[in-house]
């Protein structure tokens, strides 16, 4: 939760904020300042940086995995309560632009290790849009950005119509749309922009920053990061590089990982802490994949070994076997009740537990209940094959 | 968040619940059912079990680490927003009492591995209290439990006075207080209770269950778990074993780990899912220890190695060194800017980063900046001493 004035500090927000009120509060009880639930992790992070600037070492890097809330009508891809995983770097006064190039490398590494479809990180720079529209002679560049940002929803004709009602000429609208169509996997977008014949110092600065991001990413993980000049991130607080990430084959589900550079979010009157961050929408990602049955899990529990129980009075001994296995990182549970071994094996089968351990005064044995193989074993030394140690998640993407 | 009717499903609650309202909601907008924030993790867990009973395998064990909220006046040990870590086991229809004995073993293992003061797990059983008061001839046993639960706040005289106004005789109040004074590290409490001369079948059942919990814990981790017959857990939903946990030397800060058995929390009309659980108050625990400067952290960042940067154009090579170290589990960051090496070493010093890596065409070296030792190193093979790999937290408890 955050004070409401912090949540609305950047003025206008398109986010549906939830406010809090105590159930037992008097209707007129206004002793507490109004509290609300954060709609992202960036705004609370900016508040944290300002409050703790004296104690932090800059540049300050942090990750944070936490719930966020928006008062939406729930539907696939939009949730009232959802989990975000954020990384951010902030510095005092100035922030070198190499950090803007570092974030897509981290996302490529993190998502590349997961059983999910191929990703496509789409990058742009607000300065490119701002500078291009200014060079083009459009006065309200912020409004133009908001209009072009809707291109996937309303189409090029819709964008042209809205730009016209903003006062843009047909030629200006045509060039704005031509810019939005540019998409390259490398620095070649610069040449395509230059061919449009618009010049502006801010445009030049933005193009150079975008080249650095796209080329750094290409050297690290080719084929993942694209310059995509229609990306704008709508109403948000970004001032430079902006990122969106699509799952290839699931483009309609929207961006699963978005962010950008914000120069003014964490600033008091005296001090400013420019930052750059990116936020993985964990709930949306998992919702998309489970919603299409695109993930299979090898078993329903983390348990690798079930210790069978010959009789209820053997429970303390079985607990000691379980403790010895757990101490070596092998997830183990003890059978819930003494019963015929066949019944205890079926209990393991129903959960997908691969191994059943049989304690015995003559020496313990452990059985792989998939193959039926049973071997002598000691809790202090036996280990399962490494592929059975944890449940495995596999993806199948059509 | 939870539907409010779920949060209040067990009727009366002493918890201050936060309700949610959308900022942009129309005053008369009542299309959504009222939502609130959960005040613990047990009530949402019970709702989850009922909703998913058809898909779960029982007994169902889960852990959950999550924020909870209560509309309290914030002070040490009481928070509006706090982190709980819960474990629970639920079964269908019946739950064997050996699970009640298992939970303190887990808590002893988990907390025994942390740099915190010695713990004291205090156990009782609601059936002991209920049965004893009934055997004693007190009619409103629930109210008697609530009164005796306040003994640490209002003292024995206060309890006696409140029991008297409930209609208890002086002799009854004296025996209720004598019961509350019983505290043993083993099964010897049974004899002490029997000496009080009160008999009741529920009392007998409760004593047997409590013997099992205390003796199982004593065999596993002696000196940690005590039968403490004043423990009652106030207004909560417990029906059998109840737990509280104190930090030795920090008793005034209250219980950091509480729970118990609940037979009726997860039950629909047709089905019942008795459970037992315990909840670690992470925020309270950390708050108590940091509040008394009782924890020291070896460094302020997880970073183990800083890769120094001879010149800005060396950043891609430095990034590759960092990637190679990170791939082997060594937390690494690259210097924020190229500068004199002395300045880069001071940057590492300020954060407590123990090692600085110097890339060089003649072969890299790594320096332990505490000792000044500098050795040849390759990013594919060098490892720090294991005690430097992660920041260490050490406790000092007066």
Coordinates of N, CA, C and O in Angstrom, one line a residue, chain B residues 72 187 229 238 243 375 382:
Chain B
X72 N -4.4 -1.4 11.6 CA -3.9 -1.1 13.0 C -3.3 0.3 13.0 O -2.9 0.8 12.0
X187 N 6.3 -34.6 29.2 CA 4.9 -35.1 29.5 C 4.5 -34.9 31.0 O 3.4 -35.3 31.4
X229 N 0.3 -24.3 29.6 CA -1.2 -24.5 29.7 C -2.0 -23.2 29.7 O -3.2 -23.2 29.8
X238 N -9.2 -21.9 16.3 CA -8.5 -23.2 16.6 C -9.4 -24.1 17.4 O -10.2 -23.6 18.2
X243 N -0.2 -23.2 19.1 CA 1.2 -23.0 19.2 C 1.4 -21.5 19.3 O 0.8 -20.7 18.7
X375 N 45.7 -12.0 -7.6 CA 46.1 -13.2 -8.3 C 45.6 -13.3 -9.7 O 44.6 -12.6 -10.1
X382 N 37.8 -19.2 -11.9 CA 38.0 -18.7 -10.6 C 36.8 -18.7 -9.7 O 35.7 -18.4 -10.2

